[in-house]
Coordinates of C-alpha atoms in Angstrom, one line a residue:
Chain A
X9 CA 34.5 5.0 -0.5
X10 CA 33.3 1.2 -1.1
X11 CA 30.2 1.9 -2.6
X12 CA 27.0 3.9 -2.8
X13 CA 23.6 3.8 -1.1
X14 CA 21.3 5.6 -3.5
X15 CA 17.9 6.9 -3.0
X16 CA 15.2 7.3 -5.4
X17 CA 13.8 10.6 -5.1
X18 CA 10.0 11.6 -5.2
X19 CA 8.9 14.9 -5.7
X20 CA 6.0 17.2 -6.6
X21 CA 6.7 20.3 -8.6
X22 CA 9.9 20.6 -7.4
X23 CA 9.2 20.2 -3.7
X24 CA 10.6 16.9 -2.0
X25 CA 7.8 14.6 -0.9
X26 CA 8.3 13.5 2.8
X27 CA 9.2 9.9 1.7
X28 CA 12.3 11.5 0.0
X29 CA 13.5 13.2 3.3
X30 CA 12.8 10.0 5.3
X31 CA 14.7 7.6 2.9
X32 CA 17.5 10.3 2.9
X33 CA 17.9 10.2 6.7
X34 CA 18.2 6.4 6.7
X35 CA 20.4 6.4 3.7
X36 CA 22.7 8.7 5.6
X37 CA 23.1 6.6 8.6
X38 CA 23.7 3.6 6.6
X39 CA 25.8 5.0 4.3
X40 CA 28.0 6.1 7.3
X41 CA 27.9 2.5 8.7
X42 CA 29.2 0.9 5.5
X43 CA 31.5 3.8 4.9
X44 CA 29.6 4.5 1.4
X45 CA 28.7 7.6 -0.6
X46 CA 24.9 8.6 -0.2
X47 CA 23.7 9.1 -3.7
X48 CA 20.2 10.2 -4.8
X49 CA 18.7 10.2 -8.4
X50 CA 15.8 12.3 -9.7
X51 CA 14.1 12.0 -12.9
X52 CA 11.5 14.7 -14.6
X53 CA 11.1 17.7 -16.1
X54 CA 12.3 21.2 -15.1
X55 CA 14.2 19.7 -11.9
X56 CA 16.2 22.8 -10.9
X57 CA 13.8 23.3 -7.7
X58 CA 14.4 19.6 -6.8
X59 CA 18.0 19.7 -7.2
X60 CA 18.3 22.6 -5.4
X61 CA 16.6 21.1 -2.5
X62 CA 18.5 17.6 -2.7
X63 CA 21.9 19.0 -3.5
X64 CA 22.7 19.8 0.2
X65 CA 21.3 16.3 1.5
X66 CA 23.4 13.9 -0.4
X67 CA 27.1 13.1 -1.3
X68 CA 26.1 12.6 -5.1
X69 CA 23.2 13.8 -6.9
X70 CA 22.3 12.0 -10.4
X71 CA 19.4 13.7 -12.6
X72 CA 17.8 13.1 -15.8
X73 CA 16.0 16.2 -16.7
X74 CA 14.1 16.4 -20.2
X75 CA 11.0 17.9 -21.6
X76 CA 9.5 14.6 -22.1
X77 CA 9.7 13.5 -18.5
X78 CA 7.2 16.0 -17.2
X79 CA 4.2 13.5 -17.3
X80 CA 5.0 10.1 -15.0
X81 CA 5.1 7.1 -17.6
X82 CA 6.3 3.7 -15.9
X83 CA 7.7 2.5 -19.0
X84 CA 9.7 5.5 -19.7
X85 CA 11.0 6.0 -16.0
X86 CA 11.4 2.4 -15.2
X87 CA 13.9 2.1 -18.4
X88 CA 15.9 5.4 -17.2
X89 CA 16.0 4.3 -13.7
X90 CA 17.4 0.8 -14.7
X91 CA 20.0 2.3 -16.9
X92 CA 20.9 4.7 -14.4
X93 CA 21.0 2.0 -11.3
X94 CA 22.9 -0.1 -13.7
X95 CA 25.7 2.1 -14.1
X96 CA 25.6 3.4 -10.3
X97 CA 25.6 -0.2 -9.1
X98 CA 24.3 0.7 -5.9
X99 CA 25.0 -1.7 -2.6
X100 CA 21.4 -0.4 -1.3
X101 CA 18.8 0.9 -3.3
X102 CA 16.3 2.8 -1.3
X103 CA 12.6 3.7 -2.6
X104 CA 9.4 4.4 -1.1
X105 CA 6.6 1.7 -0.6
X106 CA 4.7 4.4 -2.3
X107 CA 2.9 4.2 -5.6
X108 CA 5.5 4.8 -7.6
X109 CA 7.8 2.4 -5.4
X110 CA 5.0 -0.2 -6.0
X111 CA 4.7 0.0 -9.4
X112 CA 8.4 0.3 -10.4
X113 CA 10.4 -1.7 -7.4
X114 CA 9.6 -4.9 -8.7
X115 CA 10.4 -4.4 -12.0
X116 CA 13.9 -2.7 -11.3
X117 CA 14.6 -5.7 -9.0
X118 CA 13.9 -7.8 -12.0
X119 CA 16.1 -6.0 -14.4
X120 CA 18.9 -5.2 -11.9
X121 CA 18.6 -9.0 -10.7
X122 CA 18.8 -7.6 -7.0
X123 CA 16.7 -8.8 -4.2
X124 CA 13.8 -6.5 -3.3
X125 CA 12.3 -6.3 0.3
X126 CA 9.5 -4.2 0.2
X127 CA 7.2 -2.7 2.9
X128 CA 10.3 -2.2 5.2
X129 CA 9.8 -0.8 8.7
X130 CA 13.5 -1.2 9.6
X131 CA 16.9 -1.6 8.3
X132 CA 19.9 -2.3 10.3
X133 CA 23.6 -3.7 9.5
X134 CA 25.0 -6.7 10.6
X135 CA 28.2 -8.2 10.6
X136 CA 29.5 -10.0 7.2
X137 CA 27.9 -7.5 5.2
X138 CA 24.5 -8.5 6.0
X139 CA 21.3 -6.4 6.7
X140 CA 18.6 -6.9 9.2
X141 CA 15.3 -5.9 7.9
X142 CA 11.9 -5.6 9.7
X143 CA 8.5 -5.7 7.7
X144 CA 4.8 -6.5 8.4
X145 CA 2.8 -9.6 7.8
X146 CA -1.0 -10.7 7.9
X147 CA -2.3 -7.1 7.9
X148 CA 0.4 -5.7 10.4
X149 CA -0.5 -8.3 13.2
X150 CA 2.9 -9.5 12.8
X151 CA 6.3 -8.6 11.8
X152 CA 9.2 -10.7 10.2
X153 CA 12.6 -10.1 10.6
X154 CA 14.7 -11.0 7.5
X155 CA 18.4 -11.4 6.7
X156 CA 19.6 -10.4 3.3
X157 CA 22.9 -9.9 1.7
X158 CA 24.1 -6.7 -0.3
X159 CA 23.3 -5.8 -3.0
X160 CA 19.6 -5.2 -2.0
X161 CA 16.8 -3.1 -2.8
X162 CA 14.5 -1.9 -0.2
X163 CA 11.3 0.1 -0.4
X164 CA 9.9 1.5 2.6
X165 CA 6.3 3.6 3.6
X166 CA 5.9 6.9 4.8
X167 CA 6.7 7.4 8.2
X168 CA 8.9 4.3 8.9
X169 CA 12.2 6.4 8.9
X170 CA 13.3 9.7 10.1
X171 CA 14.8 12.5 8.2
X172 CA 17.0 13.5 11.2
X173 CA 20.1 11.8 10.6
X174 CA 20.2 14.3 7.1
X175 CA 23.5 16.1 7.1
X176 CA 24.2 19.1 5.3
X177 CA 26.7 18.6 2.5
X178 CA 27.6 19.4 -1.2
X179 CA 26.7 16.8 -3.3
X180 CA 28.6 16.4 -6.8
X181 CA 25.9 17.0 -9.2
X182 CA 25.4 14.2 -12.2
X183 CA 23.5 14.9 -15.1
X184 CA 22.7 11.5 -16.8
X185 CA 21.7 12.5 -20.7
X186 CA 17.9 11.1 -21.4
X187 CA 18.5 8.4 -23.8
X188 CA 15.3 9.6 -26.0
X189 CA 12.4 7.3 -26.9
X190 CA 14.4 4.1 -28.1
X191 CA 11.5 2.2 -28.7
X192 CA 7.9 2.5 -29.5
X193 CA 6.1 2.7 -25.9
X194 CA 3.1 0.4 -25.1
X195 CA 1.9 2.9 -22.5
X196 CA 0.3 6.4 -23.4
X197 CA -0.6 9.0 -20.6
X198 CA -3.8 10.5 -22.0
X199 CA -4.5 12.8 -19.2
X200 CA -3.6 13.4 -15.4
X201 CA -6.8 14.4 -13.1
X202 CA -7.8 15.5 -9.8
X203 CA -5.4 16.5 -7.0
X204 CA -7.1 16.0 -3.6
X205 CA -4.1 16.6 -1.9
X206 CA -3.8 20.0 0.5
X207 CA -7.3 21.0 -0.9
X208 CA -9.8 18.4 0.8
X209 CA -11.7 19.3 3.7
X210 CA -10.4 16.6 5.5
X211 CA -6.7 18.0 5.0
X212 CA -8.0 21.5 6.2
X213 CA -9.8 19.9 9.2
X214 CA -8.2 20.4 12.8
X215 CA -10.2 17.4 14.2
X216 CA -11.1 14.4 12.3
X217 CA -13.3 11.7 13.1
X218 CA -12.1 8.7 11.2
X219 CA -14.3 5.5 10.7
X220 CA -12.8 1.9 9.3
X221 CA -14.3 -1.4 8.4
X222 CA -15.2 -2.1 12.1
X223 CA -18.1 0.1 11.4
X224 CA -19.8 -3.0 10.0
X225 CA -22.7 -1.6 8.0
X226 CA -23.4 1.8 6.7
X227 CA -26.3 2.3 9.1
X228 CA -23.8 2.9 11.6
X229 CA -22.4 5.8 9.6
X230 CA -24.9 8.2 11.7
X231 CA -23.2 7.6 15.0
X232 CA -20.1 8.8 13.6
X233 CA -21.8 11.8 11.8
X234 CA -23.0 12.9 14.9
X235 CA -20.1 12.5 16.9
X236 CA -18.2 14.5 14.3
X237 CA -21.1 17.3 14.4
X238 CA -20.7 17.5 18.4
X239 CA -17.1 17.9 18.3
X240 CA -16.8 20.4 15.6
X241 CA -14.8 17.7 13.5
X242 CA -14.9 16.6 9.7
X243 CA -15.5 12.8 9.1
X244 CA -12.9 10.8 7.4
X245 CA -12.2 7.1 6.6
X246 CA -9.9 4.5 5.7
X247 CA -10.0 2.5 2.3
X248 CA -12.4 -0.2 3.2
X249 CA -15.3 2.3 4.1
X250 CA -14.6 3.6 0.5
X251 CA -14.5 0.5 -1.2
X252 CA -17.8 -0.9 0.3
X253 CA -19.2 2.4 -0.9
X254 CA -20.3 3.8 2.6
X255 CA -18.4 7.0 2.0
X256 CA -16.8 9.0 -0.8
X257 CA -13.2 8.9 -1.7
X258 CA -12.9 12.6 -0.6
X259 CA -13.2 11.3 2.9
X260 CA -10.2 9.1 2.6
X261 CA -7.1 9.4 4.3
X262 CA -4.1 7.5 3.4
X263 CA -1.7 6.7 0.6
X264 CA -4.2 7.0 -2.2
X265 CA -6.2 9.8 -0.4
X266 CA -5.3 12.8 1.5
X267 CA -2.6 13.2 3.8
X268 CA -3.7 14.8 7.0
X269 CA -2.3 16.2 10.1
X270 CA -4.9 17.5 12.3
X271 CA -4.4 18.3 16.0
X272 CA -6.8 15.5 16.8
X273 CA -7.5 12.5 14.9
X274 CA -10.0 10.0 16.5
X275 CA -9.6 6.6 14.8
X276 CA -12.8 4.3 15.1
X277 CA -12.8 0.7 13.9
X278 CA -9.6 1.2 12.0
X279 CA -7.1 -1.2 12.0
X280 CA -4.0 0.9 10.8
X281 CA -2.8 -0.7 7.5
X282 CA 0.1 1.0 6.4
X283 CA -1.4 2.9 3.7
X284 CA -3.7 4.2 6.2
X285 CA -1.1 5.4 8.6
X286 CA 1.1 6.9 6.0
X287 CA -1.9 9.6 5.9
X288 CA -2.4 10.3 9.1
X289 CA 0.5 9.8 11.4
X290 CA 1.6 13.2 11.2
X291 CA -1.6 14.0 13.5
X292 CA -0.7 15.7 17.1
X293 CA -2.9 13.5 19.0
X294 CA -4.3 10.2 18.0
X295 CA -7.1 8.6 19.9
X296 CA -7.7 4.8 18.7
X297 CA -10.8 2.9 19.6
X298 CA -10.6 -0.7 18.6
X299 CA -11.8 -4.3 19.6
X300 CA -8.4 -5.9 18.5
X301 CA -5.8 -5.0 21.2
X302 CA -3.1 -5.6 18.6
X303 CA -4.3 -3.7 15.8
X304 CA -1.3 -1.8 14.4
X305 CA -3.6 1.8 14.8
X306 CA -2.2 1.7 18.4
X307 CA 1.4 1.6 17.1
X308 CA 0.7 5.3 16.3
X309 CA -1.8 6.2 18.7
X310 CA -1.4 8.3 21.8
X311 CA -4.5 7.0 23.7
X312 CA -6.1 3.8 22.9
X313 CA -9.2 2.3 24.0
X314 CA -9.8 -1.4 23.4
X315 CA -13.3 -2.3 23.5
X316 CA -16.4 -2.0 21.4
X317 CA -16.5 1.6 20.0
X318 CA -20.6 1.4 20.0
X319 CA -20.5 1.4 23.6
X320 CA -17.8 4.2 24.0
X321 CA -18.7 6.6 21.2
X322 CA -22.4 7.5 22.3
X323 CA -20.9 8.0 25.8
X324 CA -18.1 10.5 24.5
X325 CA -21.3 12.3 22.3
X326 CA -23.3 12.6 25.7
X327 CA -20.3 13.5 27.7
X328 CA -19.3 16.2 25.1
X329 CA -22.5 17.4 24.7
X330 CA -23.0 18.1 28.6
X331 CA -19.6 19.7 28.6
X332 CA -20.5 22.0 25.7
X333 CA -24.0 22.8 27.6
X334 CA -22.1 23.5 30.6
X335 CA -19.8 25.9 28.9
X336 CA -22.8 27.8 27.3
X337 CA -25.2 27.8 30.4
X338 CA -23.7 30.8 32.3
X339 CA -25.5 33.2 30.3
X340 CA -24.1 37.0 30.9
X341 CA -26.0 39.0 28.2
X342 CA -28.7 39.0 25.8
X343 CA -26.5 38.5 23.2
X344 CA -25.2 35.3 24.3
X345 CA -28.3 34.2 25.3
X346 CA -29.8 34.7 21.6
X347 CA -26.7 32.4 20.5
X348 CA -27.7 29.5 22.7
X349 CA -31.5 29.8 21.6
X350 CA -30.3 29.6 18.2
X351 CA -28.1 26.7 18.7
X352 CA -30.7 24.8 20.3
X353 CA -33.1 25.4 17.7
Chain B
X27 CA -10.7 -11.3 -24.7
X28 CA -8.9 -14.1 -22.7
X29 CA -8.1 -12.7 -19.0
X30 CA -5.7 -14.4 -16.6
X31 CA -6.6 -13.3 -12.9
X32 CA -3.9 -14.1 -10.2
X33 CA -5.5 -15.1 -6.9
X34 CA -3.6 -16.0 -3.7
X35 CA -5.3 -18.1 -1.1
X36 CA -4.5 -16.5 2.2
X37 CA -5.0 -17.5 6.0
X38 CA -8.1 -15.9 7.4
X39 CA -6.6 -16.0 10.9
X40 CA -3.0 -16.9 11.8
X41 CA -2.3 -18.9 14.7
X42 CA 1.0 -20.1 16.3
X43 CA 3.3 -18.3 13.7
X44 CA 6.9 -19.2 13.6
X45 CA 9.7 -19.1 11.0
X46 CA 9.5 -22.3 8.7
X47 CA 12.4 -24.7 8.8
X48 CA 14.1 -23.5 5.5
X49 CA 13.6 -19.8 6.5
X50 CA 11.8 -18.6 3.5
X51 CA 8.6 -18.1 4.9
X52 CA 6.5 -18.8 8.0
X53 CA 4.5 -21.7 9.2
X54 CA 1.0 -21.2 11.0
X55 CA -2.2 -22.8 11.8
X56 CA -5.4 -21.6 10.3
X57 CA -8.7 -22.8 10.2
X58 CA -8.9 -21.9 6.4
X59 CA -7.5 -20.3 3.5
X60 CA -9.6 -17.5 1.8
X61 CA -9.1 -15.7 -1.7
X62 CA -6.7 -12.5 -0.7
X63 CA -9.7 -9.8 -0.9
X64 CA -7.7 -7.5 -3.4
X65 CA -7.6 -10.5 -5.8
X66 CA -11.1 -10.9 -5.6
X67 CA -11.7 -7.4 -7.0
X68 CA -9.4 -8.0 -9.8
X69 CA -11.7 -11.4 -10.6
X70 CA -14.9 -9.1 -10.5
X71 CA -13.3 -6.5 -13.0
X72 CA -12.3 -9.6 -15.3
X73 CA -16.0 -10.9 -15.2
X74 CA -17.2 -7.6 -16.0
X75 CA -15.0 -7.5 -18.8
X76 CA -16.0 -11.0 -20.0
X77 CA -19.6 -10.0 -19.7
X78 CA -19.1 -6.8 -22.0
X79 CA -16.7 -8.0 -24.7
X80 CA -17.2 -11.9 -24.5
X81 CA -14.1 -14.3 -24.0
X82 CA -12.7 -16.3 -21.5
X83 CA -11.4 -15.8 -17.6
X84 CA -8.7 -18.2 -16.3
X85 CA -7.9 -18.0 -12.5
X86 CA -4.5 -19.0 -11.6
X87 CA -3.2 -19.6 -7.9
X88 CA 0.4 -20.8 -6.7
X89 CA -0.2 -22.6 -3.4
X90 CA -0.7 -25.8 -1.5
X91 CA -3.7 -28.0 -2.3
X92 CA -6.0 -26.2 0.3
X93 CA -5.9 -23.2 -2.1
X94 CA -7.9 -25.0 -4.3
X95 CA -11.2 -23.9 -2.4
X96 CA -10.3 -20.5 -3.3
X97 CA -10.2 -21.5 -7.0
X98 CA -13.5 -23.4 -6.5
X99 CA -15.0 -20.1 -5.5
X100 CA -13.6 -18.3 -8.6
X101 CA -15.4 -21.1 -10.8
X102 CA -18.7 -20.5 -8.9
X103 CA -18.3 -16.6 -9.3
X104 CA -18.0 -17.4 -13.0
X105 CA -14.4 -18.3 -14.1
X106 CA -14.2 -20.6 -17.0
X107 CA -11.2 -22.2 -16.1
X108 CA -8.5 -22.7 -12.9
X109 CA -5.1 -23.6 -12.7
X110 CA -3.1 -24.2 -9.2
X111 CA 0.4 -24.1 -9.7
X112 CA 1.7 -26.7 -7.1
X113 CA 4.3 -24.5 -5.4
X114 CA 5.1 -22.5 -2.3
X115 CA 4.0 -18.8 -2.4
X116 CA 6.1 -17.4 0.3
X117 CA 8.7 -15.2 -1.8
X118 CA 7.0 -13.1 -4.1
X119 CA 9.9 -13.3 -6.7
X120 CA 9.5 -17.3 -6.8
X121 CA 5.8 -16.6 -6.9
X122 CA 6.1 -14.5 -10.0
X123 CA 8.3 -16.9 -11.6
X124 CA 5.8 -19.7 -11.2
X125 CA 3.0 -17.8 -12.5
X126 CA 5.0 -16.7 -15.4
X127 CA 5.8 -20.4 -16.6
X128 CA 2.5 -21.0 -16.2
X129 CA 1.0 -18.0 -18.0
X130 CA 3.3 -18.2 -20.8
X131 CA 1.8 -21.2 -22.0
X132 CA -1.5 -19.7 -22.2
X133 CA -3.3 -17.4 -24.7
X134 CA -4.2 -14.0 -22.8
X135 CA -5.0 -10.3 -23.8
X136 CA -4.9 -9.0 -20.2
X137 CA -3.6 -10.0 -16.8
X138 CA -5.3 -8.8 -13.5
X139 CA -4.3 -9.2 -10.2
X140 CA -4.7 -7.2 -6.7
X141 CA -2.3 -4.9 -5.2
X142 CA -0.9 -6.6 -1.8
X143 CA -1.6 -9.8 -0.3
X144 CA -2.9 -9.7 3.3
X145 CA -0.1 -12.1 4.4
X146 CA 2.9 -11.1 2.9
X147 CA 2.1 -7.6 2.2
X148 CA 4.7 -6.9 -0.2
X149 CA 3.0 -5.8 -3.5
X150 CA 5.5 -7.5 -5.6
X151 CA 4.3 -10.6 -7.4
X152 CA 2.1 -8.9 -10.1
X153 CA 4.5 -6.4 -11.2
X154 CA 7.2 -8.8 -11.3
X155 CA 5.2 -11.0 -13.4
X156 CA 4.5 -8.2 -16.0
X157 CA 8.3 -7.5 -15.9
X158 CA 9.2 -11.4 -16.4
X159 CA 6.5 -11.4 -19.6
X160 CA 7.7 -8.2 -21.1
X161 CA 4.6 -6.4 -21.2
X162 CA 3.3 -3.2 -19.8
X163 CA 2.1 -3.0 -16.3
X164 CA 0.1 -0.6 -14.1
X165 CA -0.3 -0.6 -10.4
X166 CA -3.7 0.7 -8.9
X167 CA -5.8 0.6 -11.6
X168 CA -9.3 1.9 -10.7
X169 CA -11.2 1.4 -14.1
X170 CA -10.8 -0.1 -17.2
X171 CA -12.3 -0.2 -20.7
X172 CA -11.2 -1.5 -24.2
X173 CA -9.9 1.2 -26.0
X174 CA -9.3 1.7 -29.7
X175 CA -6.6 -0.9 -31.8
X176 CA -6.3 -3.4 -29.1
X177 CA -5.7 -1.1 -26.3
X178 CA -7.1 -0.9 -22.9
X179 CA -7.9 2.7 -21.4
X180 CA -6.9 2.3 -17.6
X181 CA -7.3 5.0 -15.0
X182 CA -4.9 4.6 -12.4
X183 CA -4.3 6.0 -9.0
X184 CA -0.8 8.1 -8.5
X185 CA -1.3 8.7 -4.8
X186 CA -2.6 11.7 -2.9
X187 CA -6.0 12.0 -4.8
X188 CA -4.1 12.4 -8.4
X189 CA -5.3 10.0 -11.1
X190 CA -3.6 9.1 -14.6
X191 CA -5.7 8.0 -17.7
X192 CA -3.7 5.7 -19.6
X193 CA -4.0 3.8 -23.0
X194 CA -1.8 0.8 -22.9
X195 CA -1.4 -1.6 -25.9
X196 CA -2.7 -5.2 -25.1
X197 CA -1.6 -7.8 -23.6
X198 CA -0.8 -5.9 -20.4
X199 CA -1.0 -6.4 -16.8
X200 CA -3.2 -4.4 -14.3
X201 CA -3.0 -4.3 -10.6
X202 CA -6.7 -3.5 -9.8
X203 CA -7.2 -1.1 -6.7
X204 CA -9.7 -2.6 -4.1
X205 CA -13.5 -1.3 -4.0
X206 CA -13.7 -0.9 -8.0
X207 CA -16.6 -2.9 -7.8
X208 CA -19.1 -4.7 -5.5
X209 CA -17.9 -8.2 -4.6
X210 CA -20.5 -10.9 -5.8
X211 CA -21.6 -13.2 -3.4
X212 CA -21.4 -17.1 -4.5
X213 CA -24.6 -19.0 -3.9
X214 CA -24.0 -22.2 -2.1
X215 CA -25.5 -24.3 -5.0
X216 CA -22.7 -22.8 -7.4
X217 CA -20.1 -23.5 -5.1
X218 CA -21.5 -27.3 -4.8
X219 CA -21.5 -27.2 -8.6
X220 CA -18.1 -26.0 -8.7
X221 CA -16.6 -28.9 -6.8
X222 CA -17.8 -31.1 -9.5
X223 CA -15.6 -29.3 -12.1
X224 CA -11.8 -30.1 -12.6
X225 CA -9.1 -28.0 -11.2
X226 CA -5.8 -28.1 -13.0
X227 CA -2.7 -28.6 -11.4
X228 CA 0.5 -27.8 -12.7
X229 CA 4.2 -28.4 -11.2
X230 CA 6.8 -26.0 -12.0
X231 CA 10.4 -26.7 -11.3
X232 CA 12.0 -24.2 -8.5
X233 CA 14.2 -21.4 -10.1
X234 CA 17.6 -22.1 -10.2
X235 CA 21.0 -19.8 -10.9
X236 CA 20.9 -18.2 -13.9
X237 CA 17.1 -17.7 -14.2
X238 CA 15.7 -14.3 -15.0
X239 CA 15.6 -11.8 -12.2
X240 CA 16.8 -12.4 -8.6
X241 CA 15.1 -15.6 -8.3
X242 CA 17.9 -17.8 -8.7
X243 CA 20.1 -15.8 -6.1
X244 CA 20.0 -15.8 -2.3
X245 CA 17.0 -13.8 -1.1
X246 CA 16.2 -12.7 2.2
X247 CA 15.6 -15.0 4.7
X248 CA 13.4 -14.9 7.7
X249 CA 15.1 -15.3 10.9
X250 CA 12.3 -14.4 13.2
X251 CA 8.3 -13.5 13.4
X252 CA 6.9 -11.8 16.3
X253 CA 4.2 -9.5 17.4
X254 CA 5.2 -5.9 17.0
X255 CA 5.9 -4.2 20.0
X256 CA 4.7 -0.4 20.5
X257 CA 7.9 2.0 20.1
X258 CA 6.1 4.8 21.9
X259 CA 3.8 5.5 24.8
X260 CA 0.6 4.9 24.5
X261 CA -2.0 5.8 27.3
X262 CA -4.7 3.1 27.4
X263 CA -7.7 3.9 28.6
X264 CA -9.7 1.4 30.6
X265 CA -12.7 1.5 32.8
X266 CA -16.7 1.6 32.1
X267 CA -17.7 3.2 28.7
X268 CA -18.6 6.6 30.9
X269 CA -15.5 6.9 32.8
X270 CA -13.4 6.2 29.1
X271 CA -15.7 8.9 27.7
X272 CA -14.9 11.6 30.5
X273 CA -11.1 10.8 29.8
X274 CA -11.6 11.0 26.2
X275 CA -13.4 14.6 26.3
X276 CA -10.6 15.8 28.8
X277 CA -8.0 14.6 26.1
X278 CA -9.9 16.5 23.5
X279 CA -10.3 19.7 25.5
X280 CA -6.5 19.5 26.5
X281 CA -5.3 18.9 22.6
X282 CA -7.7 21.6 21.1

């Protein structure tokens, strides 16, 4: 084997985050093409669960397990990963364009003196040891193809890659000793708070009406609340809507909010920034309405409407209401009749 | 409290984008450069901290002379001093090199910046700057307040709705989350006043081999820039709003 393709694993209480599986899938493809070993590194406390889940997905597994590492601290994790990566000297170092990767990636690149291509949506090998990568520019309206030399660090957002190429194998497991606190830390974690993930109303809902910056002003919210109500959907939103104070953060879909996988996701005036798409691309059916035909949301939508949502949404409300009343109209018993009356009331 | 804010001037609209001759960026036409929105939130946080604790806010931007409009707007919003670093801001590592060079010459307790630029979408510059300066850094800060003994208490997002509360020794660098404060409006009169104030301009030599970090090495070079193609089938619904609504209703009925 020539070298190593290294994946930085992210996990929550021993369960691997989706990004880890996607990076392992891509990592396997690249390692095969390079004739390299696929390795994965994981840092934390009580890692047995994560180790068990990783050990059959890579050729080598490095781990640093210590009671001190139960809570993420950028200074500590950064130092440990830099030391480990220096020793491993990977040809390709893959990590998520996630909060973790965005915080540690540029610092690791600096310490390891490796160029970092971040927010990468595609990687392939070229001749002469070059790597071609694709990444978004200008709010996702453009893409750049870049060529880079190895060694290289790459970060990728959730859903950029597929976990399909993961191959069952038996990793040789290498424990990296925890170096302990060698210098006084300047960052102290006081507490970890909140956990919307998986518990929010929007994460539980089967149908979501999501609004974005295209809404324009908060008084328009009523229209989308009405659409959600008639459809029996929950109301969600993208980051700018929370930023403007139009909806609270428990409606937020994306990297910093909830990850949702409803049957139906109706995106209204959402451009589709990578951070938003990371939180909703697992939806079964995505219907997107946007004025801009080049909006990145159309890259993940199954059905697209290029137009003014303020024209279309009232019509959908009317159409759905008509269909609903048609469904409830043929009254066959007193029981149904009572229900219909109550609904109207 | 001395605060440095990094602000990037980004195009409002990009027209006719193509690879720059040198391959280290793209060329495009744009009617104007505007402040990168995430950096504007960083400036608001800086001004709020100064309002509470006194001190000085210095805004720094790397870019061409057209970026000065963004610095004027920072002056109008209340920044005490603005500095433009004359250089290309197309590669994040090089931008962090330029910023580090200038910031090292300033006294500071805190550096604030946004999380991602609209044009390059890399989220690298600020953390790389903190790393170059050897100071602690935080990505995704949603609130900040001075703590005991020259510390700052910061709430940061971990993603997925989880947050951490950190106590960090100053000096430190924070990448602020968007939406933490309302963006203030700049009155025209203040912009006019700001036009009369000086903008310091600094030239920094390009990083060469042997410099700290990957800046001195051969970095990625852009070979193509294009409009993304759709990689999966999408049904585009066209027609009068009523027709479109009927089709949407059918899709919803079918998918429920």
